[in-house]
Coordinates of C-alpha atoms in Angstrom, one line a residue:
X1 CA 41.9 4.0 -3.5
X2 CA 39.2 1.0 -4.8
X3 CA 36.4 1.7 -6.2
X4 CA 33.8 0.2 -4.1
X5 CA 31.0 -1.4 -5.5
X6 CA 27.5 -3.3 -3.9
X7 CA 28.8 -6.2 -7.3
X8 CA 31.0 -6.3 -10.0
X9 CA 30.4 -8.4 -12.8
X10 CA 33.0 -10.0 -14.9
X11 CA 31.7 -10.7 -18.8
X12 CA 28.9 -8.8 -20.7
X13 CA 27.5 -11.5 -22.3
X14 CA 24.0 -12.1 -22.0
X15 CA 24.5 -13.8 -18.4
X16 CA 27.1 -10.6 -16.8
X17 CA 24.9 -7.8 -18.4
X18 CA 21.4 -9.2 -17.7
X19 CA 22.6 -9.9 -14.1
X20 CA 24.3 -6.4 -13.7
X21 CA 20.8 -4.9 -15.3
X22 CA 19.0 -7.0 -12.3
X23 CA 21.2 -5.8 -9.8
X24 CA 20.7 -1.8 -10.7
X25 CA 17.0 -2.5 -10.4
X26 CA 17.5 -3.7 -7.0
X27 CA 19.6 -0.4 -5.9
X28 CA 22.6 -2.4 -6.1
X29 CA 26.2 -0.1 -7.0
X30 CA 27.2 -2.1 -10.0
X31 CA 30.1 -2.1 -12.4
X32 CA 30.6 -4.7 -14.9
X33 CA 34.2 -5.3 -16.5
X34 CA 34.6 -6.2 -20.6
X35 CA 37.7 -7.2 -22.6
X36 CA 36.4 -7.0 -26.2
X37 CA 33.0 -5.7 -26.8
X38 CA 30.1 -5.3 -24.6
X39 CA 27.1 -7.8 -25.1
X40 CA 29.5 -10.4 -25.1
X41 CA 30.0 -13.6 -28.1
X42 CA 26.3 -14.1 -28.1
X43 CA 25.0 -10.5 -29.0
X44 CA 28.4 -9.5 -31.5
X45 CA 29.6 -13.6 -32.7
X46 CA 26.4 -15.9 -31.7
X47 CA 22.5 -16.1 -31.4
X48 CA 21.8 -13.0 -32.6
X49 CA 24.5 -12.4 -35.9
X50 CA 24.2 -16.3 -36.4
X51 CA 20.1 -15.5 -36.8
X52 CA 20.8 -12.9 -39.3
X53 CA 22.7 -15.0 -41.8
X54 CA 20.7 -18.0 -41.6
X55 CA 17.4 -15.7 -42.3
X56 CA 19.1 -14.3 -45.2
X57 CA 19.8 -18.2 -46.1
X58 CA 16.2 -18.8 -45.6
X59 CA 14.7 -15.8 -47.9
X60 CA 17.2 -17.3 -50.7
X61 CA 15.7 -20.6 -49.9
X62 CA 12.2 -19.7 -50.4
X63 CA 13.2 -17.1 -53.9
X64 CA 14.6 -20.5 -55.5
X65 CA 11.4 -22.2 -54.5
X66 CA 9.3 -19.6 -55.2
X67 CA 7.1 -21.5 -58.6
X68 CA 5.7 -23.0 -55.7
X69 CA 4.4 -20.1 -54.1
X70 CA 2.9 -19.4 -57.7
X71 CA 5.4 -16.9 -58.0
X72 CA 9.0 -16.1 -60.1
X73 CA 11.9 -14.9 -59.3
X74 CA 14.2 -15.0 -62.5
X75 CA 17.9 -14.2 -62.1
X76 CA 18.0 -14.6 -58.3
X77 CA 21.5 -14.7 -56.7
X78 CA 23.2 -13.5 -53.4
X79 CA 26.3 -11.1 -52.6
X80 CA 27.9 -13.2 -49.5
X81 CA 29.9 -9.8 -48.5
X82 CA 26.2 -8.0 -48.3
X83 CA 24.8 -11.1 -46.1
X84 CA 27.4 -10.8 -43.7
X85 CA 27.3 -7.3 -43.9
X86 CA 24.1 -6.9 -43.1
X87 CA 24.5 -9.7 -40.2
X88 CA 27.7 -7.3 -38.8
X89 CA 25.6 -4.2 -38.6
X90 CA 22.7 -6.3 -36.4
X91 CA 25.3 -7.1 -34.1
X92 CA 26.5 -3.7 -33.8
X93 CA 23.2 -2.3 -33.6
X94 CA 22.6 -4.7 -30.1
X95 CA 25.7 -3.6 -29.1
X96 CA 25.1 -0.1 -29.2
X97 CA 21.8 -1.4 -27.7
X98 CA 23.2 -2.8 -24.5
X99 CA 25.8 0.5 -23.9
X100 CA 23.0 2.4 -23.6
X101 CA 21.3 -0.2 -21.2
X102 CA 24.4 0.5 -19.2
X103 CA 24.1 4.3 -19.2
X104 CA 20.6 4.4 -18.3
X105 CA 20.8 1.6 -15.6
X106 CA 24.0 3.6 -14.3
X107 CA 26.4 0.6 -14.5
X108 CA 29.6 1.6 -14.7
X109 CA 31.5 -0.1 -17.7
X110 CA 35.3 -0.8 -17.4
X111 CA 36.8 -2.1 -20.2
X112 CA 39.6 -4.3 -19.8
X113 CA 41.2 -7.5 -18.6
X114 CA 39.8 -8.5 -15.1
X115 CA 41.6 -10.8 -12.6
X116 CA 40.4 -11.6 -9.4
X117 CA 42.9 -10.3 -6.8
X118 CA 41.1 -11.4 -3.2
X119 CA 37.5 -12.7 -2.5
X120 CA 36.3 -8.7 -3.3
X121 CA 38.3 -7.3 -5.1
X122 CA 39.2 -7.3 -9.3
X123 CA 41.8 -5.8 -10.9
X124 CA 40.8 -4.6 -14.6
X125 CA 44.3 -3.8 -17.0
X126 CA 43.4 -1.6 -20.5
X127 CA 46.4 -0.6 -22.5
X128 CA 49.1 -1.0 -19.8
X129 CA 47.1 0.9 -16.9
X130 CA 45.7 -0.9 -14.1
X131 CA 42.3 0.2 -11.4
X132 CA 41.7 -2.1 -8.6
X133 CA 37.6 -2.4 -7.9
X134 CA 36.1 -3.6 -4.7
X135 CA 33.2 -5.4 -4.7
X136 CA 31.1 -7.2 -2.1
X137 CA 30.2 -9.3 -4.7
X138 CA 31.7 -10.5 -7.7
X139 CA 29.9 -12.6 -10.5
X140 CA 32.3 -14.4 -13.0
X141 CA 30.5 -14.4 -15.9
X142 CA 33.3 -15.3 -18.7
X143 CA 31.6 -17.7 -20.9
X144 CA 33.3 -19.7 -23.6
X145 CA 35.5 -20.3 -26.9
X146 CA 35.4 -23.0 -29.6
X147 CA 37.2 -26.0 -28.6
X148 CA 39.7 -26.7 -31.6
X149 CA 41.2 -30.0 -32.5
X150 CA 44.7 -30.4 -31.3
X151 CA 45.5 -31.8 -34.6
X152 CA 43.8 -29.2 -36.6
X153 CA 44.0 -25.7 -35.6
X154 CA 42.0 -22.9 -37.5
X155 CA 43.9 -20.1 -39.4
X156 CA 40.8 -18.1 -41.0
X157 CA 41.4 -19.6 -44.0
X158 CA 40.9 -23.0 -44.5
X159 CA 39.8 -24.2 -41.2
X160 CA 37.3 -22.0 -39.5
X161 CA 35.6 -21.9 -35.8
X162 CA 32.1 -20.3 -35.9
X163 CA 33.8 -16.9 -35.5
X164 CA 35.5 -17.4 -39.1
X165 CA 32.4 -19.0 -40.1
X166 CA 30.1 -15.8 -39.8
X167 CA 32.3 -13.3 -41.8
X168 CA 33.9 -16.1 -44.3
X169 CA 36.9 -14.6 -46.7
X170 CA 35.2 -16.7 -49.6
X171 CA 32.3 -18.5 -50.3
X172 CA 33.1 -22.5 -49.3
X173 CA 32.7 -24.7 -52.5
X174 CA 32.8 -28.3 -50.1
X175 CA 32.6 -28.0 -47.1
X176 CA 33.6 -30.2 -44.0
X177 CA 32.1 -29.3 -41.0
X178 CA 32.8 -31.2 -37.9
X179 CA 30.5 -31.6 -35.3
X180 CA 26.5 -32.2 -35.4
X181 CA 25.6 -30.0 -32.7
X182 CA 23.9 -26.9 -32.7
X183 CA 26.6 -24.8 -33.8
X184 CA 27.5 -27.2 -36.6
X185 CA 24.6 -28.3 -37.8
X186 CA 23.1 -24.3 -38.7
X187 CA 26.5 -23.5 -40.4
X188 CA 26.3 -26.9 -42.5
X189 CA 22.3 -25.1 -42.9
X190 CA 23.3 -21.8 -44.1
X191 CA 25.7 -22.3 -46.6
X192 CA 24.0 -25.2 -48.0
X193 CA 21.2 -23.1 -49.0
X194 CA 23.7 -21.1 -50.7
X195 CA 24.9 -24.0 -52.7
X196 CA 28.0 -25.2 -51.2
X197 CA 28.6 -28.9 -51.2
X198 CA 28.2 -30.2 -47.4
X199 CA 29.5 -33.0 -45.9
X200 CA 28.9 -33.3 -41.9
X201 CA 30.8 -35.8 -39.8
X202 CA 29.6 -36.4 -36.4
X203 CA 31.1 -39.2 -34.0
X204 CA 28.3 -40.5 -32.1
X205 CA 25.8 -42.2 -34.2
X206 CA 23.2 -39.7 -35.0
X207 CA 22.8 -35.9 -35.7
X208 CA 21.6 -33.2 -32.7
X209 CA 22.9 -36.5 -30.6
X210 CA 21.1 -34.6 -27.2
X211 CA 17.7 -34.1 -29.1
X212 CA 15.1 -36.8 -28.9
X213 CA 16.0 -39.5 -31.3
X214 CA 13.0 -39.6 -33.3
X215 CA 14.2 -36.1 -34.4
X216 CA 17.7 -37.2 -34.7
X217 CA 16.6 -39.4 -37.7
X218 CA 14.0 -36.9 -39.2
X219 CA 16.5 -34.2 -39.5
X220 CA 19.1 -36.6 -41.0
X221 CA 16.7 -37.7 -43.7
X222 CA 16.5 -33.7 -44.1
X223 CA 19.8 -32.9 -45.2
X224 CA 20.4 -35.9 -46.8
X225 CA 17.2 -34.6 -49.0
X226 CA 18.7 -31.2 -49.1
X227 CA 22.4 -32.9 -50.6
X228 CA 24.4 -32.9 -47.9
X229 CA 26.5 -35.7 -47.3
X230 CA 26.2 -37.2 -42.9
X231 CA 28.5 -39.3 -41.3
X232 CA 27.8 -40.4 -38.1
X233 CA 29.4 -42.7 -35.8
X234 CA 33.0 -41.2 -37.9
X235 CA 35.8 -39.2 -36.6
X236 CA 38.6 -37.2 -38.3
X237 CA 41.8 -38.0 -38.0
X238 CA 43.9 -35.7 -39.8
X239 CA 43.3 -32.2 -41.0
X240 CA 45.8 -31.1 -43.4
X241 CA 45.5 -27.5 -45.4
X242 CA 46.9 -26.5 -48.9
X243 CA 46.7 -22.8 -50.6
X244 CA 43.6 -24.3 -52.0
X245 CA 41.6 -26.3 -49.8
X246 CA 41.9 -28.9 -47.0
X247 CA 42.5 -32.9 -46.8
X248 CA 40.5 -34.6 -44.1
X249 CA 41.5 -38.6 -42.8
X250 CA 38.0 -39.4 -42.2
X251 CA 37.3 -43.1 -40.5
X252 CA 33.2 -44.1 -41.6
X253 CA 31.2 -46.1 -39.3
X254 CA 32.4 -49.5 -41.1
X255 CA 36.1 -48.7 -39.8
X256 CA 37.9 -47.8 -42.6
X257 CA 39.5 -44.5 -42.7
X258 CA 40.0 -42.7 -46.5
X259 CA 41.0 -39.1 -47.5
X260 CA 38.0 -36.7 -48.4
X261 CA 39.0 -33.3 -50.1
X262 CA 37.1 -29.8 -49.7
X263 CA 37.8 -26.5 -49.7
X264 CA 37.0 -25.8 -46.2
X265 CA 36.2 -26.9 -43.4
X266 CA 34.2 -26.1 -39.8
X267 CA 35.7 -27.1 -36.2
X268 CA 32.4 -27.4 -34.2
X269 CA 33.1 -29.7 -31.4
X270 CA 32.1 -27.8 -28.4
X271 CA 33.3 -24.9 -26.2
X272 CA 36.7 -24.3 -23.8
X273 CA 35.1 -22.1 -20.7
X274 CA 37.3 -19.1 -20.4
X275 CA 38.8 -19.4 -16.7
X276 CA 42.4 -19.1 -17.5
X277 CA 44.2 -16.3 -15.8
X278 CA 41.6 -14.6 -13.9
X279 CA 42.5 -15.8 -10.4
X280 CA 40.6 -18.7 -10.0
X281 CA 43.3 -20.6 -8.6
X282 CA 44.7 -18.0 -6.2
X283 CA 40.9 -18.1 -4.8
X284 CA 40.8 -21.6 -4.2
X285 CA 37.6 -21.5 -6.4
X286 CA 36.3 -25.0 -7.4
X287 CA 36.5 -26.2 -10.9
X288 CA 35.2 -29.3 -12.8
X289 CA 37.4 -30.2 -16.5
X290 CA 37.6 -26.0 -16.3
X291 CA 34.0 -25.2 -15.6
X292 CA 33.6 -23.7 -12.3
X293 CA 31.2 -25.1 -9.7
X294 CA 28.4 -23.8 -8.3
X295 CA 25.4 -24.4 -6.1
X296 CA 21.6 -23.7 -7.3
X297 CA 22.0 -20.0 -6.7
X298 CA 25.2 -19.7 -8.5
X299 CA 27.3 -19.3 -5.7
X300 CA 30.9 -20.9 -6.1
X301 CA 33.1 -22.5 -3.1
X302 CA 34.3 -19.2 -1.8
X303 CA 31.7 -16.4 -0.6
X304 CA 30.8 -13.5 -2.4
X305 CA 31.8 -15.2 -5.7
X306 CA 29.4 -16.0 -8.0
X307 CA 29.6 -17.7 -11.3
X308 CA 26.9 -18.3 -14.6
X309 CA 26.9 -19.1 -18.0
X310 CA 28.9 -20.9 -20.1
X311 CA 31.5 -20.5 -17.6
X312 CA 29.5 -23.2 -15.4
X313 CA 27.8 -26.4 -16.0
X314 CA 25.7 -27.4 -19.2
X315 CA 23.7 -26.6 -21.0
X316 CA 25.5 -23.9 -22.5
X317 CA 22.7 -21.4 -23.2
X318 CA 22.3 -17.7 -23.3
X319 CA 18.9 -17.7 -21.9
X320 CA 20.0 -19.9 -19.4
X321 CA 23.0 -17.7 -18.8
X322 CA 20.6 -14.3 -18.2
X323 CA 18.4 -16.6 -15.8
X324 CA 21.5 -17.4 -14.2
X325 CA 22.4 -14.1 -13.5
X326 CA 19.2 -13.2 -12.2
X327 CA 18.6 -15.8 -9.8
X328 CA 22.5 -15.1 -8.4
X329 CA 21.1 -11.3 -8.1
X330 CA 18.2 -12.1 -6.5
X331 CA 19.9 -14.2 -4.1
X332 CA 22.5 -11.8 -3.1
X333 CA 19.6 -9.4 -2.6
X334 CA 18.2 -11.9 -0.3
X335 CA 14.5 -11.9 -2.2
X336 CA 15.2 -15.8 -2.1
X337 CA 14.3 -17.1 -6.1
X338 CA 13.7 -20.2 -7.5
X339 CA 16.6 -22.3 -8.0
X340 CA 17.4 -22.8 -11.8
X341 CA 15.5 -26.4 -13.3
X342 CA 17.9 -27.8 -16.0
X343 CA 14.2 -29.9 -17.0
X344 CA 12.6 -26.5 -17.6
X345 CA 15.2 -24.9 -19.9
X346 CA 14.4 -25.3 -24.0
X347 CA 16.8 -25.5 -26.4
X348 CA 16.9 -24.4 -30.3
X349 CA 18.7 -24.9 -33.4
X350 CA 18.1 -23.0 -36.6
X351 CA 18.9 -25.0 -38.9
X352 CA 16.3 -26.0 -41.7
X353 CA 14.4 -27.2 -40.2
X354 CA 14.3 -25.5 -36.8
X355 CA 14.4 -27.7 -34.3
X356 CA 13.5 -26.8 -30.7
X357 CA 12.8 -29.2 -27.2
X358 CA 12.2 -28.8 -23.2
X359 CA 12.7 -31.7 -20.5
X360 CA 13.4 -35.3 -21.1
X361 CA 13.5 -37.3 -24.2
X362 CA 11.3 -40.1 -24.4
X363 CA 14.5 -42.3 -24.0
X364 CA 15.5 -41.0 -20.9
X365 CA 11.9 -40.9 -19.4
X366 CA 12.2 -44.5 -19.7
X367 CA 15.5 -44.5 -18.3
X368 CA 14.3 -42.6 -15.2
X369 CA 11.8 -44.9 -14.5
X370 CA 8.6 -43.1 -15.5
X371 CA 5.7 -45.3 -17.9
X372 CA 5.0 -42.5 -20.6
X373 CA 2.2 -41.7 -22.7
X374 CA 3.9 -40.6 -25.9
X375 CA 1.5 -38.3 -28.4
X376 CA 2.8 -37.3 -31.5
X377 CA 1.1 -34.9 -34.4
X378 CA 2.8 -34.3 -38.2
X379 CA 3.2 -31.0 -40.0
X380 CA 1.0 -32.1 -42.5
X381 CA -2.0 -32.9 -41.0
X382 CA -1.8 -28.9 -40.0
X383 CA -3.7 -26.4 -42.2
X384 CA -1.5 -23.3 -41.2
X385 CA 1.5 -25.5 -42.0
X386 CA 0.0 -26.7 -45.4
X387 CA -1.0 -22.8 -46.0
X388 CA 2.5 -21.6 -45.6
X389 CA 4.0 -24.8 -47.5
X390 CA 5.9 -25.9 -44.6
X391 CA 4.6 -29.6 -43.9
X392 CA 7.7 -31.1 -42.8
X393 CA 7.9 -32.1 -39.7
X394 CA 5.9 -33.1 -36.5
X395 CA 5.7 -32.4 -32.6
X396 CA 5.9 -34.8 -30.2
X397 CA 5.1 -34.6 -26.3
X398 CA 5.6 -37.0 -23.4
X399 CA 3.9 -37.4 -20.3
X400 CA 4.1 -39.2 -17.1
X401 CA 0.6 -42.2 -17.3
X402 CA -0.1 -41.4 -14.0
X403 CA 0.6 -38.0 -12.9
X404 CA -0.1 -36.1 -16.2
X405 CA 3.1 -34.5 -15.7
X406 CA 4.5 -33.0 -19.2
X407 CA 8.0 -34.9 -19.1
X408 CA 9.4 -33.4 -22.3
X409 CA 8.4 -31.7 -25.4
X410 CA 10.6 -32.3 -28.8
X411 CA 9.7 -30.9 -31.8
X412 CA 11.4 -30.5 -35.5
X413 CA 9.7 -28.1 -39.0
X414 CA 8.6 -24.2 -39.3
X415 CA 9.1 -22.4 -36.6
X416 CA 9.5 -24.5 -33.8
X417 CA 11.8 -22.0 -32.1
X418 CA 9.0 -20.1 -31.3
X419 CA 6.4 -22.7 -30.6
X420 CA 8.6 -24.5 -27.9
X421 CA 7.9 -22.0 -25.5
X422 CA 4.5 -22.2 -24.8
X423 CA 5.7 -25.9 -23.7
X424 CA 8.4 -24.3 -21.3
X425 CA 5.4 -22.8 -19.4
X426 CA 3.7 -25.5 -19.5
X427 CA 6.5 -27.0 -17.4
X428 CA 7.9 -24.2 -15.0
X429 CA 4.1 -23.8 -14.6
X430 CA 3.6 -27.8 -13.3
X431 CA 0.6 -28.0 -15.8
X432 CA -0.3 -31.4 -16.5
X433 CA -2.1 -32.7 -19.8
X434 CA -6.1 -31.6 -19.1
X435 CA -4.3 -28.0 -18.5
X436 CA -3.4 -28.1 -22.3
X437 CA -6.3 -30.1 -23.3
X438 CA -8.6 -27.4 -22.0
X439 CA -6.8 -24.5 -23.7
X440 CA -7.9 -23.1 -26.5
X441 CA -5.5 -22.7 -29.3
X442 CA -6.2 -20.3 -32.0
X443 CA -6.8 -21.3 -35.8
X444 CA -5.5 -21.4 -38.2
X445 CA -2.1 -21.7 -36.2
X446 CA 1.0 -24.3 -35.9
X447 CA 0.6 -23.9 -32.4
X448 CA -2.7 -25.9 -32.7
X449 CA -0.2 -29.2 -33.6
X450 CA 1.1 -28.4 -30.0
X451 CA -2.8 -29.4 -28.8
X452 CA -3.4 -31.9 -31.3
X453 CA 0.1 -34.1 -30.3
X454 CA -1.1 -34.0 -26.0
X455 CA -4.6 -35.3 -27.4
X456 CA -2.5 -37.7 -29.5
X457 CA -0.8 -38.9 -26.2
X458 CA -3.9 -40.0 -24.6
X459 CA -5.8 -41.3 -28.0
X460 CA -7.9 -38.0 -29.1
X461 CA -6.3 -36.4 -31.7
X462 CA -8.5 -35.1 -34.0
X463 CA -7.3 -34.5 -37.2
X464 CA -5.1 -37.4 -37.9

């Protein structure tokens, strides 16, 4: 006989467990199915492990620059097996974290392969033994892999995904890493600070190619500063490995195509959603290049089934992935929520230095036909940010002329990870520029750059 169950959610990443979490609040009989390891890529091989190493990265940054600070540190080095060590134990210190979430919520955890075997039921298979759940709802939340390059798959050793990347058999001496994204672009961070020779290659024609192009350019002028080699508008063609490092065919932006050597190299060229072989197609459920479809309450072609994170439509975040999971909750509860704004959702990378935005670029506020008012404020002009000897950078905002409407905020130095979010407000809030013009922002802070670049917009800055 099935277990029955109010929902049952396939994936504990931060979109399955956050939604099963929502759904015990509501009274709801929840189970939530788990192959690997509860919490999901993002808790035990993402945002939170990545975090770990690059802020070990960062304390090594600031001990080598530490005359500046009026300070030594003679004879400073790093133990790469202790980084990553401590970086494991975070990861297993969330996990343990989110199985007690679990107990005290009283979800029931099945760990296992799950496959969808009707429109409410899921079969979950551990070590050969098989128990059929019923549920009246069912969220898919699956998430993602690395995509790999046909041509060059990874074996651990030469060629890594981010997974290899993180726990590294050997510190890289020159290193290739593929891909200017997010992912990419904090691993080429992180082990630059530690000294390895990096050389990025990115195929469109700038770094972070969804940020706003102004920081595009500023970080590229960054790492070029920092030593690393960028090559944008270039592509790989061949990926060879020996016993001691790799062979890359790289073709440059002028056309021509030559062999580069390292040691290693990083595949970071996107994600593969995982919705192979869990009954999608038996279902009928819709899917678009993989990703399954949904509507804005996360409800796929075929009632009862729901679907969010990576598993659906960009941008592949985890917050927007626990939103997700909420709002399908909610909805299934019938308390009616707000339909998830793609305009409204931030996004951070942690490389140095950070770089964080929300809604539109100025480009594409053009594009959609808006006239802008465009303020912009540098790091340098801020007294917090000279304090702390952080005065690269700036924060730029964009408005709509005639509504006031904050279109988009971009923003690239110290800390902007954390700063970004007072802009997200801003927006799910509808604020429009004399909202942030008549808030008071303490001093001496960075976040006082996040007033100074909306004066900028409409000619008041003070302090440049």
């Amino acid at each position: 006989m099935s277990e029955v169950y109010d929902l049952v959610v396939l994936g504990s990443g931060p979109g399955g467990y956050v939604a099963a979490i929502r759904a015990a609040q509501l009274g709801l009989k929840t189970a939530i199915v788990e192959r690997e390891t509860l919490g999901g890529v993002c808790l035990n091989w993402g945002c939170i492990p990545t975090k770990a190493l690059l802020r070990s990265a960062e304390i090594y940054h600031y001990m080598q620059h530490a005359d500046a600070y009026g300070l030594t540190s003679a004879g400073s080095g790093f133990d790469m097996a202790k980084v990553v060590a401590r970086s494991r134990g975070i990861a297993k210190q969330l996990n343990q974290g989110v199985i007690h979430l679990m107990k005290k919520n009283k979800i029931v955890v099945y760990m296992g392969d799950g496959v969808l075997a009707g429109q409410e039921k899921l079969t979950v298979t551990n070590e050969g033994a098989s128990v059929e759940l019923a549920g009246k709802n069912i969220i898919v939340a699956t998430g993602a892999r690395a995509r790999e390059l046909p041509f060059a798959r990874s074996d651990g050793q030469r060629i890594w995904t981010y997974r290899h990347a993180m726990v590294p058999p050997e510190m890289p001496s020159k290193l290739l890493v593929i891909g200017s994204g997010a992912i990419g672009i904090e691993f080429a961070s992180f082990y630059r600070d530690f000294g390895a020779d990096v050389t990025v290659v990115e195929m469109l024609d700038r770094v972070v190619p969804v940020e706003d192009a102004e920081v595009s350019d500023f970080l590229e002028k960054s790492l070029v500063k920092q030593g690393m080699i960028v090559l944008t508008g270039a592509g790989v063609e061949s990926l060879s490995t020996t016993p001691i490092g790799v062979t890359a065919k790289i073709k440059t932006n002028d056309g021509k195509s030559a062999d580069y050597h390292f040691s290693h190299a990083i595949v970071a060229v996107g994600i593969v959603p995982n919705t192979e072989n869990i009954g999608l197609e038996a279902l009928g459920i819709e899917t678009n290049r993989g990703h399954i479809v949904t509507d804005s309450m996360c409800r796929t072609n075929v009632a009862g089934i729901w679907a969010i994170g990576d598993v659906t439509a960009p941008p592949w975040l985890a917050h927007k992935a626990s939103h997700e999971g909420v709002i399908a909750v909610e909805a299934m509860a019938g308390l009616h929520p707000h339909a998830m704004d793609a305009k409204n959702i931030p996004g951070c990378t942690y490389c140095h230095p950070q770089v964080a935005s929300v809604g539109l670029t100025e480009a594409k506020a053009r594009e959609a036909g808006h006239e802008v008012k465009v303020g912009k404020f540098p790091f340098i002009g801020n007294g917090k940010a000279i304090a702390l000897g952080e005065t690269e950078g700036f924060i730029k905002t964009v408005f709509d002329a005639k509504s006031g409407e904050l279109l988009g905020a971009h923003m690239i130095g110290a800390e902007v990870t954390e700063l970004i979010q007072g802009y997200t407000v801003g927006k799910t809030a509808e604020l429009v520029e004399t909202d942030f013009m008549n808030t008071v922002f303490p001093h001496p802070t960075l976040s006082e750059m996040m007033h100074e670049s909306v004066l900028g917009a409409y000619g008041r800055a003070v302090h440049i």
